[in-house]
PDB file of C-alpha atoms and ligand atoms in Angstrom:
ATOM      1  CA  MET Z  24     176.568 143.221 155.164  1.00  0.00           C
ATOM      2  CA  ILE Z  25     174.334 145.944 156.554  1.00  0.00           C
ATOM      3  CA  ILE Z  26     175.810 149.339 157.339  1.00  0.00           C
ATOM      4  CA  ALA Z  27     173.776 151.804 159.406  1.00  0.00           C
ATOM      5  CA  VAL Z  28     174.658 155.483 159.076  1.00  0.00           C
ATOM      6  CA  ASP Z  29     172.948 157.972 161.376  1.00  0.00           C
ATOM      7  CA  GLY Z  30     173.485 161.610 162.195  1.00  0.00           C
ATOM      8  CA  PRO Z  31     171.992 165.087 162.210  1.00  0.00           C
ATOM      9  CA  THR Z  32     171.166 167.101 159.144  1.00  0.00           C
ATOM     10  CA  ALA Z  33     174.072 168.162 156.891  1.00  0.00           C
ATOM     11  CA  SER Z  34     176.583 166.140 158.887  1.00  0.00           C
ATOM     12  CA  GLY Z  35     177.877 164.458 155.744  1.00  0.00           C
ATOM     13  CA  LYS Z  36     176.141 161.164 156.465  1.00  0.00           C
ATOM     14  CA  GLY Z  37     174.475 161.020 153.051  1.00  0.00           C
ATOM     15  CA  THR Z  38     177.752 161.493 151.205  1.00  0.00           C
ATOM     16  CA  VAL Z  39     179.528 158.968 153.400  1.00  0.00           C
ATOM     17  CA  ALA Z  40     176.683 156.465 152.903  1.00  0.00           C
ATOM     18  CA  LYS Z  41     176.825 156.882 149.123  1.00  0.00           C
ATOM     19  CA  HIS Z  42     180.566 156.176 149.012  1.00  0.00           C
ATOM     20  CA  LEU Z  43     180.217 153.200 151.343  1.00  0.00           C
ATOM     21  CA  ALA Z  44     177.540 151.691 149.099  1.00  0.00           C
ATOM     22  CA  THR Z  45     179.732 152.072 146.022  1.00  0.00           C
ATOM     23  CA  ARG Z  46     182.870 150.713 147.660  1.00  0.00           C
ATOM     24  CA  TYR Z  47     181.244 147.622 149.169  1.00  0.00           C
ATOM     25  CA  GLY Z  48     178.750 147.014 146.344  1.00  0.00           C
ATOM     26  CA  LEU Z  49     175.678 147.503 148.541  1.00  0.00           C
ATOM     27  CA  LYS Z  50     172.230 148.936 147.840  1.00  0.00           C
ATOM     28  CA  LEU Z  51     171.630 152.383 149.338  1.00  0.00           C
ATOM     29  CA  LEU Z  52     168.556 153.846 150.997  1.00  0.00           C
ATOM     30  CA  ASP Z  53     168.529 157.458 152.159  1.00  0.00           C
ATOM     31  CA  THR Z  54     165.628 157.070 154.597  1.00  0.00           C
ATOM     32  CA  GLY Z  55     165.259 160.844 154.939  1.00  0.00           C
ATOM     33  CA  THR Z  56     163.790 160.849 151.422  1.00  0.00           C
ATOM     34  CA  LEU Z  57     160.765 158.926 152.724  1.00  0.00           C
ATOM     35  CA  TYR Z  58     160.012 161.491 155.431  1.00  0.00           C
ATOM     36  CA  ARG Z  59     160.728 164.361 153.041  1.00  0.00           C
ATOM     37  CA  ALA Z  60     158.333 162.890 150.459  1.00  0.00           C
ATOM     38  CA  VAL Z  61     155.601 162.552 153.092  1.00  0.00           C
ATOM     39  CA  GLY Z  62     156.196 166.093 154.343  1.00  0.00           C
ATOM     40  CA  LEU Z  63     156.166 167.491 150.812  1.00  0.00           C
ATOM     41  CA  ALA Z  64     152.967 165.617 149.950  1.00  0.00           C
ATOM     42  CA  VAL Z  65     151.235 167.230 152.936  1.00  0.00           C
ATOM     43  CA  LEU Z  66     152.483 170.682 151.890  1.00  0.00           C
ATOM     44  CA  ASP Z  67     151.416 170.093 148.279  1.00  0.00           C
ATOM     45  CA  ALA Z  68     147.933 169.193 149.495  1.00  0.00           C
ATOM     46  CA  GLY Z  69     147.806 172.471 151.412  1.00  0.00           C
ATOM     47  CA  GLY Z  70     147.969 170.697 154.783  1.00  0.00           C
ATOM     48  CA  ASP Z  71     149.999 171.154 157.956  1.00  0.00           C
ATOM     49  CA  PRO Z  72     152.798 168.561 158.418  1.00  0.00           C
ATOM     50  CA  ALA Z  73     152.132 168.633 162.174  1.00  0.00           C
ATOM     51  CA  ASP Z  74     148.547 167.488 161.551  1.00  0.00           C
ATOM     52  CA  GLU Z  75     148.573 163.765 162.378  1.00  0.00           C
ATOM     53  CA  ALA Z  76     145.675 162.738 160.137  1.00  0.00           C
ATOM     54  CA  ALA Z  77     147.140 164.536 157.114  1.00  0.00           C
ATOM     55  CA  ALA Z  78     150.638 163.153 157.700  1.00  0.00           C
ATOM     56  CA  LEU Z  79     149.394 159.601 158.215  1.00  0.00           C
ATOM     57  CA  ALA Z  80     147.295 159.714 155.029  1.00  0.00           C
ATOM     58  CA  ALA Z  81     150.326 160.954 153.075  1.00  0.00           C
ATOM     59  CA  ALA Z  82     152.546 158.221 154.546  1.00  0.00           C
ATOM     60  CA  ARG Z  83     150.024 155.528 153.602  1.00  0.00           C
ATOM     61  CA  ALA Z  84     149.737 156.909 150.071  1.00  0.00           C
ATOM     62  CA  LEU Z  85     153.500 157.210 149.550  1.00  0.00           C
ATOM     63  CA  ASP Z  86     154.696 155.719 146.263  1.00  0.00           C
ATOM     64  CA  LEU Z  87     158.429 155.077 146.592  1.00  0.00           C
ATOM     65  CA  ASP Z  88     158.885 155.071 142.821  1.00  0.00           C
ATOM     66  CA  ALA Z  89     157.212 158.448 142.360  1.00  0.00           C
ATOM     67  CA  ILE Z  90     159.315 160.531 144.763  1.00  0.00           C
ATOM     68  CA  ASP Z  91     160.427 163.832 143.198  1.00  0.00           C
ATOM     69  CA  GLN Z  92     164.124 163.671 144.116  1.00  0.00           C
ATOM     70  CA  ASP Z  93     164.656 167.337 143.330  1.00  0.00           C
ATOM     71  CA  ARG Z  94     161.706 168.959 145.125  1.00  0.00           C
ATOM     72  CA  ILE Z  95     162.219 166.950 148.332  1.00  0.00           C
ATOM     73  CA  ARG Z  96     165.629 168.610 148.788  1.00  0.00           C
ATOM     74  CA  SER Z  97     164.110 172.049 149.540  1.00  0.00           C
ATOM     75  CA  SER Z  98     164.415 173.480 153.049  1.00  0.00           C
ATOM     76  CA  ALA Z  99     160.610 173.561 153.316  1.00  0.00           C
ATOM     77  CA  ALA Z 100     160.452 169.829 152.603  1.00  0.00           C
ATOM     78  CA  GLY Z 101     163.188 169.230 155.208  1.00  0.00           C
ATOM     79  CA  THR Z 102     161.307 171.074 157.921  1.00  0.00           C
ATOM     80  CA  ALA Z 103     158.044 169.339 156.978  1.00  0.00           C
ATOM     81  CA  ALA Z 104     159.886 165.995 157.062  1.00  0.00           C
ATOM     82  CA  SER Z 105     161.066 166.625 160.591  1.00  0.00           C
ATOM     83  CA  LYS Z 106     157.486 167.399 161.668  1.00  0.00           C
ATOM     84  CA  VAL Z 107     155.892 164.302 160.143  1.00  0.00           C
ATOM     85  CA  ALA Z 108     158.816 162.219 161.452  1.00  0.00           C
ATOM     86  CA  ALA Z 109     157.918 163.136 165.037  1.00  0.00           C
ATOM     87  CA  GLN Z 110     154.637 161.218 164.688  1.00  0.00           C
ATOM     88  CA  PRO Z 111     154.719 157.540 165.736  1.00  0.00           C
ATOM     89  CA  ALA Z 112     151.944 156.534 163.294  1.00  0.00           C
ATOM     90  CA  VAL Z 113     153.950 157.900 160.358  1.00  0.00           C
ATOM     91  CA  ARG Z 114     157.113 156.131 161.538  1.00  0.00           C
ATOM     92  CA  ALA Z 115     155.189 152.864 161.896  1.00  0.00           C
ATOM     93  CA  VAL Z 116     153.975 153.070 158.285  1.00  0.00           C
ATOM     94  CA  LEU Z 117     157.493 153.765 156.962  1.00  0.00           C
ATOM     95  CA  LEU Z 118     159.176 151.113 159.115  1.00  0.00           C
ATOM     96  CA  LYS Z 119     158.284 148.160 156.898  1.00  0.00           C
ATOM     97  CA  ALA Z 120     159.680 149.647 153.685  1.00  0.00           C
ATOM     98  CA  GLN Z 121     162.977 150.301 155.459  1.00  0.00           C
ATOM     99  CA  ARG Z 122     163.204 146.837 157.039  1.00  0.00           C
ATOM    100  CA  ASP Z 123     162.333 145.212 153.708  1.00  0.00           C
ATOM    101  CA  PHE Z 124     165.106 147.183 152.049  1.00  0.00           C
ATOM    102  CA  ALA Z 125     167.592 146.122 154.715  1.00  0.00           C
ATOM    103  CA  ALA Z 126     166.614 142.486 154.175  1.00  0.00           C
ATOM    104  CA  ASN Z 127     168.024 142.611 150.633  1.00  0.00           C
ATOM    105  CA  PRO Z 128     170.277 139.525 150.411  1.00  0.00           C
ATOM    106  CA  ALA Z 129     172.913 141.608 148.612  1.00  0.00           C
ATOM    107  CA  GLY Z 130     173.304 143.763 151.719  1.00  0.00           C
ATOM    108  CA  ALA Z 131     172.532 147.416 152.197  1.00  0.00           C
ATOM    109  CA  VAL Z 132     173.572 150.801 153.487  1.00  0.00           C
ATOM    110  CA  LEU Z 133     170.802 152.816 155.117  1.00  0.00           C
ATOM    111  CA  ASP Z 134     171.232 156.354 156.358  1.00  0.00           C
ATOM    112  CA  GLY Z 135     168.923 158.328 158.612  1.00  0.00           C
ATOM    113  CA  ARG Z 136     168.322 159.035 162.273  1.00  0.00           C
ATOM    114  CA  ASP Z 137     167.228 155.728 163.804  1.00  0.00           C
ATOM    115  CA  ILE Z 138     168.882 153.113 161.597  1.00  0.00           C
ATOM    116  CA  GLY Z 139     171.331 151.813 164.198  1.00  0.00           C
ATOM    117  CA  THR Z 140     168.841 152.061 167.050  1.00  0.00           C
ATOM    118  CA  ILE Z 141     165.464 150.983 165.604  1.00  0.00           C
ATOM    119  CA  ILE Z 142     165.489 149.982 161.932  1.00  0.00           C
ATOM    120  CA  CYS Z 143     168.620 147.783 161.918  1.00  0.00           C
ATOM    121  CA  PRO Z 144     169.728 147.279 165.527  1.00  0.00           C
ATOM    122  CA  ASP Z 145     171.752 144.240 164.376  1.00  0.00           C
ATOM    123  CA  ALA Z 146     173.586 146.054 161.570  1.00  0.00           C
ATOM    124  CA  ASP Z 147     177.120 144.739 160.974  1.00  0.00           C
ATOM    125  CA  VAL Z 148     178.634 148.205 161.232  1.00  0.00           C
ATOM    126  CA  LYS Z 149     177.123 151.404 162.629  1.00  0.00           C
ATOM    127  CA  LEU Z 150     178.406 154.905 162.075  1.00  0.00           C
ATOM    128  CA  PHE Z 151     177.227 158.049 163.781  1.00  0.00           C
ATOM    129  CA  VAL Z 152     178.279 160.961 161.604  1.00  0.00           C
ATOM    130  CA  THR Z 153     178.233 164.424 163.086  1.00  0.00           C
ATOM    131  CA  ALA Z 154     179.785 167.888 162.717  1.00  0.00           C
ATOM    132  CA  SER Z 155     179.549 171.234 164.475  1.00  0.00           C
ATOM    133  CA  LEU Z 156     176.402 173.303 163.991  1.00  0.00           C
ATOM    134  CA  GLU Z 157     178.443 175.967 162.167  1.00  0.00           C
ATOM    135  CA  ALA Z 158     180.022 173.478 159.757  1.00  0.00           C
ATOM    136  CA  ARG Z 159     176.649 171.902 159.020  1.00  0.00           C
ATOM    137  CA  THR Z 160     175.042 175.288 158.443  1.00  0.00           C
ATOM    138  CA  GLU Z 161     177.832 176.263 156.044  1.00  0.00           C
ATOM    139  CA  ARG Z 162     177.375 173.057 154.049  1.00  0.00           C
ATOM    140  CA  ARG Z 163     173.592 173.308 153.883  1.00  0.00           C
ATOM    141  CA  LEU Z 164     173.881 176.980 152.906  1.00  0.00           C
ATOM    142  CA  LYS Z 165     176.010 176.023 149.895  1.00  0.00           C
ATOM    143  CA  GLU Z 166     173.560 173.286 148.914  1.00  0.00           C
ATOM    144  CA  LEU Z 167     170.502 175.554 149.193  1.00  0.00           C
ATOM    145  CA  ARG Z 168     172.175 178.436 147.349  1.00  0.00           C
ATOM    146  CA  GLY Z 169     173.085 175.977 144.617  1.00  0.00           C
ATOM    147  CA  ARG Z 170     169.365 175.264 144.370  1.00  0.00           C
ATOM    148  CA  GLY Z 171     168.629 178.973 144.083  1.00  0.00           C
ATOM    149  CA  GLU Z 172     167.194 179.364 147.594  1.00  0.00           C
ATOM    150  CA  THR Z 173     168.101 182.639 149.284  1.00  0.00           C
ATOM    151  CA  ILE Z 174     168.616 182.349 153.012  1.00  0.00           C
ATOM    152  CA  ASP Z 175     171.166 183.918 155.344  1.00  0.00           C
ATOM    153  CA  PHE Z 176     173.549 181.997 157.601  1.00  0.00           C
ATOM    154  CA  GLU Z 177     171.958 182.934 160.947  1.00  0.00           C
ATOM    155  CA  THR Z 178     168.399 182.126 159.833  1.00  0.00           C
ATOM    156  CA  LEU Z 179     169.498 178.765 158.481  1.00  0.00           C
ATOM    157  CA  LYS Z 180     171.530 178.016 161.603  1.00  0.00           C
ATOM    158  CA  ALA Z 181     168.450 178.655 163.752  1.00  0.00           C
ATOM    159  CA  GLN Z 182     166.360 176.395 161.480  1.00  0.00           C
ATOM    160  CA  ILE Z 183     168.905 173.584 161.751  1.00  0.00           C
ATOM    161  CA  GLU Z 184     169.095 173.976 165.522  1.00  0.00           C
ATOM    162  CA  GLU Z 185     165.312 173.778 165.740  1.00  0.00           C
ATOM    163  CA  ARG Z 186     165.301 170.666 163.528  1.00  0.00           C
ATOM    164  CA  ASP Z 187     168.035 169.040 165.650  1.00  0.00           C
ATOM    165  CA  ALA Z 188     166.002 169.710 168.783  1.00  0.00           C
ATOM    166  CA  ARG Z 189     162.859 168.193 167.230  1.00  0.00           C
ATOM    167  CA  ASP Z 190     164.709 165.127 165.868  1.00  0.00           C
ATOM    168  CA  MET Z 191     166.563 164.504 169.147  1.00  0.00           C
ATOM    169  CA  GLY Z 192     163.732 165.433 171.481  1.00  0.00           C
ATOM    170  CA  ARG Z 193     160.859 163.398 170.068  1.00  0.00           C
ATOM    171  CA  ALA Z 194     159.622 160.456 172.113  1.00  0.00           C
ATOM    172  CA  ASP Z 195     159.586 157.918 169.281  1.00  0.00           C
ATOM    173  CA  ALA Z 196     162.924 156.878 167.756  1.00  0.00           C
ATOM    174  CA  PRO Z 197     164.823 160.075 168.591  1.00  0.00           C
ATOM    175  CA  LEU Z 198     168.134 160.797 166.920  1.00  0.00           C
ATOM    176  CA  ARG Z 199     170.883 159.398 169.122  1.00  0.00           C
ATOM    177  CA  GLN Z 200     174.114 157.482 168.754  1.00  0.00           C
ATOM    178  CA  ALA Z 201     173.640 153.738 169.223  1.00  0.00           C
ATOM    179  CA  ALA Z 202     175.837 152.319 171.984  1.00  0.00           C
ATOM    180  CA  ASP Z 203     177.784 150.269 169.434  1.00  0.00           C
ATOM    181  CA  ALA Z 204     178.074 152.979 166.761  1.00  0.00           C
ATOM    182  CA  HIS Z 205     181.418 154.444 165.702  1.00  0.00           C
ATOM    183  CA  LEU Z 206     181.537 158.227 165.976  1.00  0.00           C
ATOM    184  CA  LEU Z 207     182.759 160.095 162.907  1.00  0.00           C
ATOM    185  CA  ASP Z 208     183.096 163.856 163.393  1.00  0.00           C
ATOM    186  CA  THR Z 209     183.429 165.481 159.985  1.00  0.00           C
ATOM    187  CA  THR Z 210     183.764 169.100 161.192  1.00  0.00           C
ATOM    188  CA  ALA Z 211     187.377 169.427 160.051  1.00  0.00           C
ATOM    189  CA  LEU Z 212     187.229 166.880 157.228  1.00  0.00           C
ATOM    190  CA  ASN Z 213     186.594 167.334 153.522  1.00  0.00           C
ATOM    191  CA  VAL Z 214     184.583 164.743 151.585  1.00  0.00           C
ATOM    192  CA  GLU Z 215     187.641 162.618 150.724  1.00  0.00           C
ATOM    193  CA  GLU Z 216     188.874 162.606 154.320  1.00  0.00           C
ATOM    194  CA  ALA Z 217     185.444 161.799 155.767  1.00  0.00           C
ATOM    195  CA  THR Z 218     184.965 158.995 153.269  1.00  0.00           C
ATOM    196  CA  ALA Z 219     188.424 157.557 153.953  1.00  0.00           C
ATOM    197  CA  ALA Z 220     187.717 157.624 157.686  1.00  0.00           C
ATOM    198  CA  ALA Z 221     184.429 155.785 157.133  1.00  0.00           C
ATOM    199  CA  PHE Z 222     186.179 153.139 155.017  1.00  0.00           C
ATOM    200  CA  ARG Z 223     188.746 152.614 157.791  1.00  0.00           C
ATOM    201  CA  ILE Z 224     185.977 152.128 160.355  1.00  0.00           C
ATOM    202  CA  VAL Z 225     184.109 149.605 158.208  1.00  0.00           C
ATOM    203  CA  ASP Z 226     187.262 147.723 157.180  1.00  0.00           C
ATOM    204  CA  ALA Z 227     188.382 147.453 160.800  1.00  0.00           C
ATOM    205  CA  ALA Z 228     184.930 146.277 161.910  1.00  0.00           C
ATOM    206  CA  ARG Z 229     184.869 143.599 159.218  1.00  0.00           C
ATOM    207  CA  GLU Z 230     188.205 142.186 160.360  1.00  0.00           C
ATOM    208  CA  VAL Z 231     186.962 141.556 163.887  1.00  0.00           C
TER     209      VAL Z 231
HETATM  210  O1   DC F  15     168.301 163.334 156.550  1.00  0.00           O
HETATM  211  P1   DC F  15     167.264 164.351 156.104  1.00  0.00           P
HETATM  212  O2   DC F  15     167.628 165.772 156.394  1.00  0.00           O
HETATM  213  O3   DC F  15     166.876 164.150 154.677  1.00  0.00           O
HETATM  214  O4   DC F  15     165.951 164.006 156.987  1.00  0.00           O
HETATM  215  C1   DC F  15     164.806 164.810 156.959  1.00  0.00           C
HETATM  216  C2   DC F  15     164.029 164.614 158.241  1.00  0.00           C
HETATM  217  O5   DC F  15     163.455 163.312 158.259  1.00  0.00           O
HETATM  218  C3   DC F  15     164.821 164.752 159.523  1.00  0.00           C
HETATM  219  O6   DC F  15     164.775 166.060 160.045  1.00  0.00           O
HETATM  220  C4   DC F  15     164.191 163.767 160.462  1.00  0.00           C
HETATM  221  C5   DC F  15     163.500 162.774 159.571  1.00  0.00           C
HETATM  222  N1   DC F  15     164.132 161.448 159.547  1.00  0.00           N
HETATM  223  C6   DC F  15     163.832 160.596 160.578  1.00  0.00           C
HETATM  224  O7   DC F  15     163.146 160.979 161.522  1.00  0.00           O
HETATM  225  N2   DC F  15     164.315 159.320 160.566  1.00  0.00           N
HETATM  226  C7   DC F  15     165.089 158.895 159.571  1.00  0.00           C
HETATM  227  N3   DC F  15     165.544 157.631 159.575  1.00  0.00           N
HETATM  228  C8   DC F  15     165.429 159.768 158.509  1.00  0.00           C
HETATM  229  C9   DC F  15     164.939 161.052 158.534  1.00  0.00           C
END
């Protein structure tokens, strides 16, 4: 079974994907980590994530086993990720690793922006997880403060809005709900409720 989970930043898609993988015994790939690692590598090299040559070189050099899972969670890495992700050459390099992962005979859950539309258009179940801008800002604020980053609500909200616009507005593989994806709005749901709703969607889809 392949489950595709897409949605905007801080929608809860990562948490939902993690619980789905555990419940159904599937491998999990958070595809955002790939773009974050590329963006961070460009920043670490002193480059500009919007610079196509720098981003492409970082994507080609990416070592999946050497990704610093802590440093890629910073807001700077997130913004850089969104910038490198807008470049078709970078997406082309990262496509194969994602498709290979999805081909795992044991099945897989992948979460990102274009899983249901581009990476796994034939996924068995597709979820599009979203939440209001305010709810997503609140969640990301908690996460970043937990990491020791100091940022105020309005600044973060503007950053998230800008990232949404870039992820949805790019020409190549923009963030959008696949026609056959189930919508899961987590605005008013806590983690348990969102997870339970996702389980219901997948269980119902498997019965068909
Ligand atoms: O899910 P995230 O916040 O970790 O993703 C970081 C950025 O990476 C996001 O702003 C857009 C990009 N991304 C993408 O373009 N396609 C994916 N499948 C996953 C992430």
